[in-house]
Amino acid sequence: MKKILIVVDMQNDFVDGALGTEEAVGIVDLVVDKIRGFDGEIIATLDTHPHHYLETAEGKKLPVPHCIRMTNGWLLNEKVLSALSEKDYRLIEKNTFGSTELVKEIDRIKGENEVEIVLVGLCTDICVVSNALLLKAYFPETTIQVDAKCCAGVTPKTHLAAIETMKMCQIEIES
């Protein structure tokens, strides 16, 4: 069985930048350990916005410029990038919460094989849950797991709410 680790949006703006939180900073070393100990395919996603972000639908609802392409906030956290560079990994840019490109890449990796997918990263209550549910919809017979200790939400309360939502949708939660 192939294993796939998805490292969701471990970018500077979500860790300690424009939308960073203490909880996000607190998971960095755990995510690094998860990457270093993982034996399988690794995909990292990058939340990616244009310079006119504030004019987009998302920007009008969340008027905090973040993850603007080619800025420091868009880059992966240095520790996470260092761990990833010790492995073979792929980057997928996404311009919204869930990524259909991620689905296509997993379908390509999967082929006719069974796979197990593990997600870690930021933010539990936005991009992690969106991608976990999208993957469950496309691959309903596939084991999809979220390592809760390697995730952080916008707030601790919304992190827990997202974890409960994923449990209800038959996504396995490692804690």
PDB file of N, CA, C and O in Angstrom, residues 76-154:
ATOM      1  N   LEU A  76       7.344  28.540   2.386  1.00  0.00           N
ATOM      2  CA  LEU A  76       7.208  27.554   3.458  1.00  0.00           C
ATOM      3  C   LEU A  76       8.074  27.960   4.644  1.00  0.00           C
ATOM      4  O   LEU A  76       9.152  28.542   4.480  1.00  0.00           O
ATOM      5  N   ASN A  77       7.594  27.630   5.826  1.00  0.00           N
ATOM      6  CA  ASN A  77       8.380  27.828   7.040  1.00  0.00           C
ATOM      7  C   ASN A  77       9.754  27.182   6.850  1.00  0.00           C
ATOM      8  O   ASN A  77       9.861  26.083   6.303  1.00  0.00           O
ATOM      9  N   GLU A  78      10.784  27.850   7.296  1.00  0.00           N
ATOM     10  CA  GLU A  78      12.164  27.405   7.066  1.00  0.00           C
ATOM     11  C   GLU A  78      12.437  25.995   7.594  1.00  0.00           C
ATOM     12  O   GLU A  78      13.080  25.187   6.928  1.00  0.00           O
ATOM     13  N   LYS A  79      11.965  25.678   8.798  1.00  0.00           N
ATOM     14  CA  LYS A  79      12.186  24.345   9.372  1.00  0.00           C
ATOM     15  C   LYS A  79      11.460  23.273   8.550  1.00  0.00           C
ATOM     16  O   LYS A  79      11.989  22.192   8.317  1.00  0.00           O
ATOM     17  N   VAL A  80      10.249  23.581   8.142  1.00  0.00           N
ATOM     18  CA  VAL A  80       9.460  22.633   7.340  1.00  0.00           C
ATOM     19  C   VAL A  80      10.134  22.423   5.990  1.00  0.00           C
ATOM     20  O   VAL A  80      10.284  21.287   5.528  1.00  0.00           O
ATOM     21  N   LEU A  81      10.570  23.503   5.365  1.00  0.00           N
ATOM     22  CA  LEU A  81      11.252  23.403   4.081  1.00  0.00           C
ATOM     23  C   LEU A  81      12.528  22.581   4.202  1.00  0.00           C
ATOM     24  O   LEU A  81      12.825  21.742   3.340  1.00  0.00           O
ATOM     25  N   SER A  82      13.258  22.758   5.269  1.00  0.00           N
ATOM     26  CA  SER A  82      14.485  21.982   5.490  1.00  0.00           C
ATOM     27  C   SER A  82      14.166  20.485   5.582  1.00  0.00           C
ATOM     28  O   SER A  82      14.852  19.652   4.970  1.00  0.00           O
ATOM     29  N   ALA A  83      13.123  20.136   6.329  1.00  0.00           N
ATOM     30  CA  ALA A  83      12.729  18.723   6.447  1.00  0.00           C
ATOM     31  C   ALA A  83      12.267  18.173   5.102  1.00  0.00           C
ATOM     32  O   ALA A  83      12.634  17.055   4.719  1.00  0.00           O
ATOM     33  N   LEU A  84      11.475  18.955   4.374  1.00  0.00           N
ATOM     34  CA  LEU A  84      11.002  18.502   3.063  1.00  0.00           C
ATOM     35  C   LEU A  84      12.162  18.293   2.101  1.00  0.00           C
ATOM     36  O   LEU A  84      12.156  17.345   1.310  1.00  0.00           O
ATOM     37  N   SER A  85      13.167  19.152   2.173  1.00  0.00           N
ATOM     38  CA  SER A  85      14.278  19.051   1.225  1.00  0.00           C
ATOM     39  C   SER A  85      15.149  17.821   1.469  1.00  0.00           C
ATOM     40  O   SER A  85      15.961  17.465   0.630  1.00  0.00           O
ATOM     41  N   GLU A  86      14.940  17.143   2.579  1.00  0.00           N
ATOM     42  CA  GLU A  86      15.623  15.872   2.841  1.00  0.00           C
ATOM     43  C   GLU A  86      14.906  14.712   2.156  1.00  0.00           C
ATOM     44  O   GLU A  86      15.396  13.586   2.158  1.00  0.00           O
ATOM     45  N   LYS A  87      13.743  14.967   1.607  1.00  0.00           N
ATOM     46  CA  LYS A  87      12.899  13.940   0.984  1.00  0.00           C
ATOM     47  C   LYS A  87      12.572  14.357  -0.444  1.00  0.00           C
ATOM     48  O   LYS A  87      12.780  15.493  -0.842  1.00  0.00           O
ATOM     49  N   ASP A  88      12.007  13.418  -1.209  1.00  0.00           N
ATOM     50  CA  ASP A  88      11.391  13.790  -2.483  1.00  0.00           C
ATOM     51  C   ASP A  88       9.991  14.286  -2.153  1.00  0.00           C
ATOM     52  O   ASP A  88       9.262  13.643  -1.405  1.00  0.00           O
ATOM     53  N   TYR A  89       9.648  15.428  -2.695  1.00  0.00           N
ATOM     54  CA  TYR A  89       8.302  15.949  -2.456  1.00  0.00           C
ATOM     55  C   TYR A  89       7.868  16.783  -3.652  1.00  0.00           C
ATOM     56  O   TYR A  89       8.680  17.179  -4.476  1.00  0.00           O
ATOM     57  N   ARG A  90       6.572  17.010  -3.725  1.00  0.00           N
ATOM     58  CA  ARG A  90       5.993  17.836  -4.780  1.00  0.00           C
ATOM     59  C   ARG A  90       5.303  19.020  -4.123  1.00  0.00           C
ATOM     60  O   ARG A  90       4.744  18.887  -3.037  1.00  0.00           O
ATOM     61  N   LEU A  91       5.305  20.145  -4.814  1.00  0.00           N
ATOM     62  CA  LEU A  91       4.568  21.330  -4.366  1.00  0.00           C
ATOM     63  C   LEU A  91       3.347  21.529  -5.246  1.00  0.00           C
ATOM     64  O   LEU A  91       3.432  21.376  -6.461  1.00  0.00           O
ATOM     65  N   ILE A  92       2.245  21.866  -4.620  1.00  0.00           N
ATOM     66  CA  ILE A  92       1.032  22.205  -5.365  1.00  0.00           C
ATOM     67  C   ILE A  92       0.546  23.554  -4.854  1.00  0.00           C
ATOM     68  O   ILE A  92       0.274  23.712  -3.657  1.00  0.00           O
ATOM     69  N   GLU A  93       0.465  24.510  -5.757  1.00  0.00           N
ATOM     70  CA  GLU A  93      -0.105  25.804  -5.416  1.00  0.00           C
ATOM     71  C   GLU A  93      -1.619  25.691  -5.513  1.00  0.00           C
ATOM     72  O   GLU A  93      -2.142  25.038  -6.412  1.00  0.00           O
ATOM     73  N   LYS A  94      -2.294  26.330  -4.582  1.00  0.00           N
ATOM     74  CA  LYS A  94      -3.753  26.334  -4.613  1.00  0.00           C
ATOM     75  C   LYS A  94      -4.238  27.749  -4.346  1.00  0.00           C
ATOM     76  O   LYS A  94      -3.681  28.447  -3.512  1.00  0.00           O
ATOM     77  N   ASN A  95      -5.260  28.163  -5.065  1.00  0.00           N
ATOM     78  CA  ASN A  95      -5.751  29.527  -4.918  1.00  0.00           C
ATOM     79  C   ASN A  95      -7.025  29.616  -4.086  1.00  0.00           C
ATOM     80  O   ASN A  95      -7.632  30.666  -3.978  1.00  0.00           O
ATOM     81  N   THR A  96      -7.398  28.492  -3.503  1.00  0.00           N
ATOM     82  CA  THR A  96      -8.575  28.457  -2.638  1.00  0.00           C
ATOM     83  C   THR A  96      -8.362  27.377  -1.585  1.00  0.00           C
ATOM     84  O   THR A  96      -7.326  26.712  -1.565  1.00  0.00           O
ATOM     85  N   PHE A  97      -9.335  27.185  -0.731  1.00  0.00           N
ATOM     86  CA  PHE A  97      -9.166  26.315   0.426  1.00  0.00           C
ATOM     87  C   PHE A  97      -8.859  24.868   0.050  1.00  0.00           C
ATOM     88  O   PHE A  97      -7.908  24.275   0.532  1.00  0.00           O
ATOM     89  N   GLY A  98      -9.691  24.274  -0.805  1.00  0.00           N
ATOM     90  CA  GLY A  98      -9.483  22.904  -1.250  1.00  0.00           C
ATOM     91  C   GLY A  98      -8.892  22.891  -2.647  1.00  0.00           C
ATOM     92  O   GLY A  98      -9.143  23.798  -3.436  1.00  0.00           O
ATOM     93  N   SER A  99      -8.116  21.871  -2.947  1.00  0.00           N
ATOM     94  CA  SER A  99      -7.404  21.844  -4.224  1.00  0.00           C
ATOM     95  C   SER A  99      -7.796  20.653  -5.094  1.00  0.00           C
ATOM     96  O   SER A  99      -7.510  19.500  -4.744  1.00  0.00           O
ATOM     97  N   THR A 100      -8.409  20.939  -6.241  1.00  0.00           N
ATOM     98  CA  THR A 100      -8.686  19.861  -7.193  1.00  0.00           C
ATOM     99  C   THR A 100      -7.388  19.377  -7.845  1.00  0.00           C
ATOM    100  O   THR A 100      -7.315  18.231  -8.276  1.00  0.00           O
ATOM    101  N   GLU A 101      -6.365  20.228  -7.902  1.00  0.00           N
ATOM    102  CA  GLU A 101      -5.056  19.787  -8.414  1.00  0.00           C
ATOM    103  C   GLU A 101      -4.461  18.732  -7.492  1.00  0.00           C
ATOM    104  O   GLU A 101      -3.812  17.794  -7.947  1.00  0.00           O
ATOM    105  N   LEU A 102      -4.677  18.873  -6.195  1.00  0.00           N
ATOM    106  CA  LEU A 102      -4.222  17.875  -5.232  1.00  0.00           C
ATOM    107  C   LEU A 102      -4.925  16.547  -5.496  1.00  0.00           C
ATOM    108  O   LEU A 102      -4.287  15.490  -5.502  1.00  0.00           O
ATOM    109  N   VAL A 103      -6.206  16.589  -5.743  1.00  0.00           N
ATOM    110  CA  VAL A 103      -6.970  15.380  -6.064  1.00  0.00           C
ATOM    111  C   VAL A 103      -6.388  14.707  -7.306  1.00  0.00           C
ATOM    112  O   VAL A 103      -6.156  13.492  -7.326  1.00  0.00           O
ATOM    113  N   LYS A 104      -6.115  15.491  -8.349  1.00  0.00           N
ATOM    114  CA  LYS A 104      -5.550  14.935  -9.590  1.00  0.00           C
ATOM    115  C   LYS A 104      -4.187  14.303  -9.344  1.00  0.00           C
ATOM    116  O   LYS A 104      -3.892  13.230  -9.882  1.00  0.00           O
ATOM    117  N   GLU A 105      -3.368  14.949  -8.532  1.00  0.00           N
ATOM    118  CA  GLU A 105      -2.037  14.411  -8.244  1.00  0.00           C
ATOM    119  C   GLU A 105      -2.122  13.108  -7.458  1.00  0.00           C
ATOM    120  O   GLU A 105      -1.407  12.153  -7.743  1.00  0.00           O
ATOM    121  N   ILE A 106      -3.017  13.045  -6.509  1.00  0.00           N
ATOM    122  CA  ILE A 106      -3.184  11.807  -5.742  1.00  0.00           C
ATOM    123  C   ILE A 106      -3.739  10.709  -6.635  1.00  0.00           C
ATOM    124  O   ILE A 106      -3.305   9.553  -6.553  1.00  0.00           O
ATOM    125  N   ASP A 107      -4.649  11.033  -7.520  1.00  0.00           N
ATOM    126  CA  ASP A 107      -5.180  10.048  -8.454  1.00  0.00           C
ATOM    127  C   ASP A 107      -4.057   9.501  -9.346  1.00  0.00           C
ATOM    128  O   ASP A 107      -4.002   8.310  -9.613  1.00  0.00           O
ATOM    129  N   ARG A 108      -3.158  10.371  -9.759  1.00  0.00           N
ATOM    130  CA  ARG A 108      -2.012   9.951 -10.575  1.00  0.00           C
ATOM    131  C   ARG A 108      -1.086   9.023  -9.783  1.00  0.00           C
ATOM    132  O   ARG A 108      -0.680   7.973 -10.259  1.00  0.00           O
ATOM    133  N   ILE A 109      -0.776   9.392  -8.553  1.00  0.00           N
ATOM    134  CA  ILE A 109       0.087   8.571  -7.695  1.00  0.00           C
ATOM    135  C   ILE A 109      -0.583   7.235  -7.407  1.00  0.00           C
ATOM    136  O   ILE A 109       0.041   6.185  -7.452  1.00  0.00           O
ATOM    137  N   LYS A 110      -1.869   7.290  -7.117  1.00  0.00           N
ATOM    138  CA  LYS A 110      -2.637   6.111  -6.733  1.00  0.00           C
ATOM    139  C   LYS A 110      -2.688   5.075  -7.850  1.00  0.00           C
ATOM    140  O   LYS A 110      -2.436   3.898  -7.621  1.00  0.00           O
ATOM    141  N   GLY A 111      -3.012   5.525  -9.049  1.00  0.00           N
ATOM    142  CA  GLY A 111      -3.174   4.560 -10.132  1.00  0.00           C
ATOM    143  C   GLY A 111      -4.175   3.502  -9.724  1.00  0.00           C
ATOM    144  O   GLY A 111      -5.263   3.796  -9.253  1.00  0.00           O
ATOM    145  N   GLU A 112      -3.775   2.247  -9.876  1.00  0.00           N
ATOM    146  CA  GLU A 112      -4.636   1.125  -9.495  1.00  0.00           C
ATOM    147  C   GLU A 112      -4.339   0.629  -8.082  1.00  0.00           C
ATOM    148  O   GLU A 112      -4.902  -0.355  -7.633  1.00  0.00           O
ATOM    149  N   ASN A 113      -3.452   1.298  -7.381  1.00  0.00           N
ATOM    150  CA  ASN A 113      -3.029   0.863  -6.048  1.00  0.00           C
ATOM    151  C   ASN A 113      -3.929   1.428  -4.958  1.00  0.00           C
ATOM    152  O   ASN A 113      -4.584   2.445  -5.135  1.00  0.00           O
ATOM    153  N   GLU A 114      -3.900   0.746  -3.833  1.00  0.00           N
ATOM    154  CA  GLU A 114      -4.543   1.294  -2.649  1.00  0.00           C
ATOM    155  C   GLU A 114      -3.577   2.292  -2.046  1.00  0.00           C
ATOM    156  O   GLU A 114      -2.362   2.090  -2.071  1.00  0.00           O
ATOM    157  N   VAL A 115      -4.112   3.381  -1.510  1.00  0.00           N
ATOM    158  CA  VAL A 115      -3.278   4.365  -0.841  1.00  0.00           C
ATOM    159  C   VAL A 115      -3.876   4.704   0.515  1.00  0.00           C
ATOM    160  O   VAL A 115      -5.059   4.478   0.771  1.00  0.00           O
ATOM    161  N   GLU A 116      -3.032   5.220   1.351  1.00  0.00           N
ATOM    162  CA  GLU A 116      -3.436   5.771   2.636  1.00  0.00           C
ATOM    163  C   GLU A 116      -2.931   7.204   2.654  1.00  0.00           C
ATOM    164  O   GLU A 116      -1.771   7.459   2.335  1.00  0.00           O
ATOM    165  N   ILE A 117      -3.802   8.143   2.981  1.00  0.00           N
ATOM    166  CA  ILE A 117      -3.466   9.561   2.931  1.00  0.00           C
ATOM    167  C   ILE A 117      -3.489  10.134   4.344  1.00  0.00           C
ATOM    168  O   ILE A 117      -4.448   9.911   5.097  1.00  0.00           O
ATOM    169  N   VAL A 118      -2.432  10.863   4.681  1.00  0.00           N
ATOM    170  CA  VAL A 118      -2.334  11.533   5.979  1.00  0.00           C
ATOM    171  C   VAL A 118      -2.165  13.026   5.723  1.00  0.00           C
ATOM    172  O   VAL A 118      -1.331  13.427   4.911  1.00  0.00           O
ATOM    173  N   LEU A 119      -2.957  13.839   6.418  1.00  0.00           N
ATOM    174  CA  LEU A 119      -2.840  15.288   6.299  1.00  0.00           C
ATOM    175  C   LEU A 119      -2.348  15.896   7.608  1.00  0.00           C
ATOM    176  O   LEU A 119      -2.769  15.462   8.692  1.00  0.00           O
ATOM    177  N   VAL A 120      -1.498  16.909   7.475  1.00  0.00           N
ATOM    178  CA  VAL A 120      -1.033  17.719   8.594  1.00  0.00           C
ATOM    179  C   VAL A 120      -1.006  19.164   8.115  1.00  0.00           C
ATOM    180  O   VAL A 120      -0.986  19.419   6.914  1.00  0.00           O
ATOM    181  N   GLY A 121      -0.984  20.120   9.027  1.00  0.00           N
ATOM    182  CA  GLY A 121      -0.762  21.497   8.610  1.00  0.00           C
ATOM    183  C   GLY A 121      -1.769  22.505   9.101  1.00  0.00           C
ATOM    184  O   GLY A 121      -2.419  22.329  10.140  1.00  0.00           O
ATOM    185  N   LEU A 122      -1.913  23.560   8.303  1.00  0.00           N
ATOM    186  CA  LEU A 122      -2.673  24.749   8.682  1.00  0.00           C
ATOM    187  C   LEU A 122      -3.677  25.116   7.597  1.00  0.00           C
ATOM    188  O   LEU A 122      -3.433  24.841   6.436  1.00  0.00           O
ATOM    189  N   CYS A 123      -4.678  25.719   7.970  1.00  0.00           N
ATOM    190  CA  CYS A 123      -5.354  25.788   9.244  1.00  0.00           C
ATOM    191  C   CYS A 123      -6.365  24.638   9.285  1.00  0.00           C
ATOM    192  O   CYS A 123      -7.069  24.412   8.308  1.00  0.00           O
ATOM    193  N   THR A 124      -6.431  23.976  10.410  1.00  0.00           N
ATOM    194  CA  THR A 124      -7.308  22.811  10.549  1.00  0.00           C
ATOM    195  C   THR A 124      -8.718  23.119  10.076  1.00  0.00           C
ATOM    196  O   THR A 124      -9.349  22.322   9.379  1.00  0.00           O
ATOM    197  N   ASP A 125      -9.210  24.285  10.473  1.00  0.00           N
ATOM    198  CA  ASP A 125     -10.608  24.644  10.283  1.00  0.00           C
ATOM    199  C   ASP A 125     -10.910  25.307   8.940  1.00  0.00           C
ATOM    200  O   ASP A 125     -12.049  25.682   8.682  1.00  0.00           O
ATOM    201  N   ILE A 126      -9.902  25.422   8.083  1.00  0.00           N
ATOM    202  CA  ILE A 126     -10.139  25.995   6.760  1.00  0.00           C
ATOM    203  C   ILE A 126      -9.570  25.051   5.702  1.00  0.00           C
ATOM    204  O   ILE A 126     -10.303  24.298   5.073  1.00  0.00           O
ATOM    205  N   CYS A 127      -8.288  25.070   5.502  1.00  0.00           N
ATOM    206  CA  CYS A 127      -7.689  24.318   4.389  1.00  0.00           C
ATOM    207  C   CYS A 127      -7.507  22.833   4.675  1.00  0.00           C
ATOM    208  O   CYS A 127      -7.660  22.016   3.775  1.00  0.00           O
ATOM    209  N   VAL A 128      -7.182  22.467   5.918  1.00  0.00           N
ATOM    210  CA  VAL A 128      -7.034  21.033   6.216  1.00  0.00           C
ATOM    211  C   VAL A 128      -8.379  20.337   6.056  1.00  0.00           C
ATOM    212  O   VAL A 128      -8.490  19.333   5.346  1.00  0.00           O
ATOM    213  N   VAL A 129      -9.421  20.857   6.693  1.00  0.00           N
ATOM    214  CA  VAL A 129     -10.740  20.226   6.603  1.00  0.00           C
ATOM    215  C   VAL A 129     -11.252  20.245   5.164  1.00  0.00           C
ATOM    216  O   VAL A 129     -11.838  19.258   4.696  1.00  0.00           O
ATOM    217  N   SER A 130     -11.033  21.330   4.439  1.00  0.00           N
ATOM    218  CA  SER A 130     -11.502  21.409   3.045  1.00  0.00           C
ATOM    219  C   SER A 130     -10.869  20.328   2.191  1.00  0.00           C
ATOM    220  O   SER A 130     -11.551  19.648   1.412  1.00  0.00           O
ATOM    221  N   ASN A 131      -9.559  20.154   2.322  1.00  0.00           N
ATOM    222  CA  ASN A 131      -8.879  19.144   1.518  1.00  0.00           C
ATOM    223  C   ASN A 131      -9.195  17.734   1.976  1.00  0.00           C
ATOM    224  O   ASN A 131      -9.355  16.839   1.151  1.00  0.00           O
ATOM    225  N   ALA A 132      -9.332  17.526   3.275  1.00  0.00           N
ATOM    226  CA  ALA A 132      -9.690  16.194   3.777  1.00  0.00           C
ATOM    227  C   ALA A 132     -11.060  15.774   3.250  1.00  0.00           C
ATOM    228  O   ALA A 132     -11.236  14.643   2.773  1.00  0.00           O
ATOM    229  N   LEU A 133     -12.025  16.681   3.289  1.00  0.00           N
ATOM    230  CA  LEU A 133     -13.374  16.352   2.808  1.00  0.00           C
ATOM    231  C   LEU A 133     -13.406  16.178   1.293  1.00  0.00           C
ATOM    232  O   LEU A 133     -14.101  15.287   0.783  1.00  0.00           O
ATOM    233  N   LEU A 134     -12.657  16.991   0.589  1.00  0.00           N
ATOM    234  CA  LEU A 134     -12.569  16.855  -0.867  1.00  0.00           C
ATOM    235  C   LEU A 134     -11.979  15.493  -1.237  1.00  0.00           C
ATOM    236  O   LEU A 134     -12.496  14.785  -2.109  1.00  0.00           O
ATOM    237  N   LEU A 135     -10.907  15.113  -0.551  1.00  0.00           N
ATOM    238  CA  LEU A 135     -10.283  13.819  -0.829  1.00  0.00           C
ATOM    239  C   LEU A 135     -11.212  12.658  -0.472  1.00  0.00           C
ATOM    240  O   LEU A 135     -11.284  11.668  -1.201  1.00  0.00           O
ATOM    241  N   LYS A 136     -11.947  12.779   0.623  1.00  0.00           N
ATOM    242  CA  LYS A 136     -12.900  11.729   1.011  1.00  0.00           C
ATOM    243  C   LYS A 136     -14.010  11.602  -0.031  1.00  0.00           C
ATOM    244  O   LYS A 136     -14.462  10.502  -0.350  1.00  0.00           O
ATOM    245  N   ALA A 137     -14.427  12.728  -0.599  1.00  0.00           N
ATOM    246  CA  ALA A 137     -15.468  12.701  -1.632  1.00  0.00           C
ATOM    247  C   ALA A 137     -14.963  12.015  -2.903  1.00  0.00           C
ATOM    248  O   ALA A 137     -15.698  11.247  -3.530  1.00  0.00           O
ATOM    249  N   TYR A 138     -13.730  12.274  -3.274  1.00  0.00           N
ATOM    250  CA  TYR A 138     -13.174  11.682  -4.494  1.00  0.00           C
ATOM    251  C   TYR A 138     -12.717  10.242  -4.293  1.00  0.00           C
ATOM    252  O   TYR A 138     -12.746   9.446  -5.222  1.00  0.00           O
ATOM    253  N   PHE A 139     -12.256   9.921  -3.089  1.00  0.00           N
ATOM    254  CA  PHE A 139     -11.713   8.592  -2.807  1.00  0.00           C
ATOM    255  C   PHE A 139     -12.397   8.011  -1.565  1.00  0.00           C
ATOM    256  O   PHE A 139     -11.769   7.840  -0.514  1.00  0.00           O
ATOM    257  N   PRO A 140     -13.691   7.680  -1.663  1.00  0.00           N
ATOM    258  CA  PRO A 140     -14.451   7.273  -0.477  1.00  0.00           C
ATOM    259  C   PRO A 140     -13.973   5.979   0.181  1.00  0.00           C
ATOM    260  O   PRO A 140     -14.206   5.779   1.372  1.00  0.00           O
ATOM    261  N   GLU A 141     -13.299   5.114  -0.551  1.00  0.00           N
ATOM    262  CA  GLU A 141     -12.829   3.852   0.016  1.00  0.00           C
ATOM    263  C   GLU A 141     -11.391   3.943   0.537  1.00  0.00           C
ATOM    264  O   GLU A 141     -10.857   2.967   1.049  1.00  0.00           O
ATOM    265  N   THR A 142     -10.794   5.098   0.411  1.00  0.00           N
ATOM    266  CA  THR A 142      -9.408   5.298   0.828  1.00  0.00           C
ATOM    267  C   THR A 142      -9.357   5.745   2.283  1.00  0.00           C
ATOM    268  O   THR A 142     -10.167   6.561   2.718  1.00  0.00           O
ATOM    269  N   THR A 143      -8.394   5.217   3.015  1.00  0.00           N
ATOM    270  CA  THR A 143      -8.181   5.676   4.386  1.00  0.00           C
ATOM    271  C   THR A 143      -7.572   7.075   4.333  1.00  0.00           C
ATOM    272  O   THR A 143      -6.511   7.279   3.739  1.00  0.00           O
ATOM    273  N   ILE A 144      -8.274   8.010   4.939  1.00  0.00           N
ATOM    274  CA  ILE A 144      -7.787   9.382   5.032  1.00  0.00           C
ATOM    275  C   ILE A 144      -7.703   9.704   6.513  1.00  0.00           C
ATOM    276  O   ILE A 144      -8.665   9.511   7.259  1.00  0.00           O
ATOM    277  N   GLN A 145      -6.535  10.169   6.892  1.00  0.00           N
ATOM    278  CA  GLN A 145      -6.249  10.417   8.303  1.00  0.00           C
ATOM    279  C   GLN A 145      -5.723  11.838   8.465  1.00  0.00           C
ATOM    280  O   GLN A 145      -4.994  12.340   7.602  1.00  0.00           O
ATOM    281  N   VAL A 146      -6.075  12.461   9.560  1.00  0.00           N
ATOM    282  CA  VAL A 146      -5.532  13.763   9.923  1.00  0.00           C
ATOM    283  C   VAL A 146      -4.830  13.603  11.266  1.00  0.00           C
ATOM    284  O   VAL A 146      -5.408  13.066  12.212  1.00  0.00           O
ATOM    285  N   ASP A 147      -3.570  14.018  11.319  1.00  0.00           N
ATOM    286  CA  ASP A 147      -2.828  13.988  12.576  1.00  0.00           C
ATOM    287  C   ASP A 147      -3.112  15.296  13.304  1.00  0.00           C
ATOM    288  O   ASP A 147      -2.525  16.335  12.991  1.00  0.00           O
ATOM    289  N   ALA A 148      -4.026  15.253  14.264  1.00  0.00           N
ATOM    290  CA  ALA A 148      -4.514  16.458  14.934  1.00  0.00           C
ATOM    291  C   ALA A 148      -3.415  17.202  15.681  1.00  0.00           C
ATOM    292  O   ALA A 148      -3.447  18.431  15.766  1.00  0.00           O
ATOM    293  N   LYS A 149      -2.429  16.477  16.189  1.00  0.00           N
ATOM    294  CA  LYS A 149      -1.372  17.168  16.931  1.00  0.00           C
ATOM    295  C   LYS A 149      -0.413  17.906  15.999  1.00  0.00           C
ATOM    296  O   LYS A 149       0.357  18.754  16.440  1.00  0.00           O
ATOM    297  N   CYS A 150      -0.505  17.631  14.704  1.00  0.00           N
ATOM    298  CA  CYS A 150       0.307  18.320  13.693  1.00  0.00           C
ATOM    299  C   CYS A 150      -0.534  19.319  12.908  1.00  0.00           C
ATOM    300  O   CYS A 150      -0.220  19.647  11.762  1.00  0.00           O
ATOM    301  N   CYS A 151      -1.616  19.790  13.518  1.00  0.00           N
ATOM    302  CA  CYS A 151      -2.495  20.781  12.899  1.00  0.00           C
ATOM    303  C   CYS A 151      -2.819  21.856  13.928  1.00  0.00           C
ATOM    304  O   CYS A 151      -2.794  21.604  15.133  1.00  0.00           O
ATOM    305  N   ALA A 152      -3.139  23.032  13.422  1.00  0.00           N
ATOM    306  CA  ALA A 152      -3.624  24.114  14.280  1.00  0.00           C
ATOM    307  C   ALA A 152      -4.670  24.887  13.499  1.00  0.00           C
ATOM    308  O   ALA A 152      -4.547  25.063  12.288  1.00  0.00           O
ATOM    309  N   GLY A 153      -5.678  25.340  14.220  1.00  0.00           N
ATOM    310  CA  GLY A 153      -6.735  26.111  13.591  1.00  0.00           C
ATOM    311  C   GLY A 153      -6.566  27.599  13.823  1.00  0.00           C
ATOM    312  O   GLY A 153      -5.617  28.039  14.480  1.00  0.00           O
ATOM    313  N   VAL A 154      -7.509  28.353  13.315  1.00  0.00           N
ATOM    314  CA  VAL A 154      -7.515  29.793  13.540  1.00  0.00           C
ATOM    315  C   VAL A 154      -7.610  30.065  15.036  1.00  0.00           C
ATOM    316  O   VAL A 154      -6.953  30.959  15.566  1.00  0.00           O
TER     317      VAL A 154
END
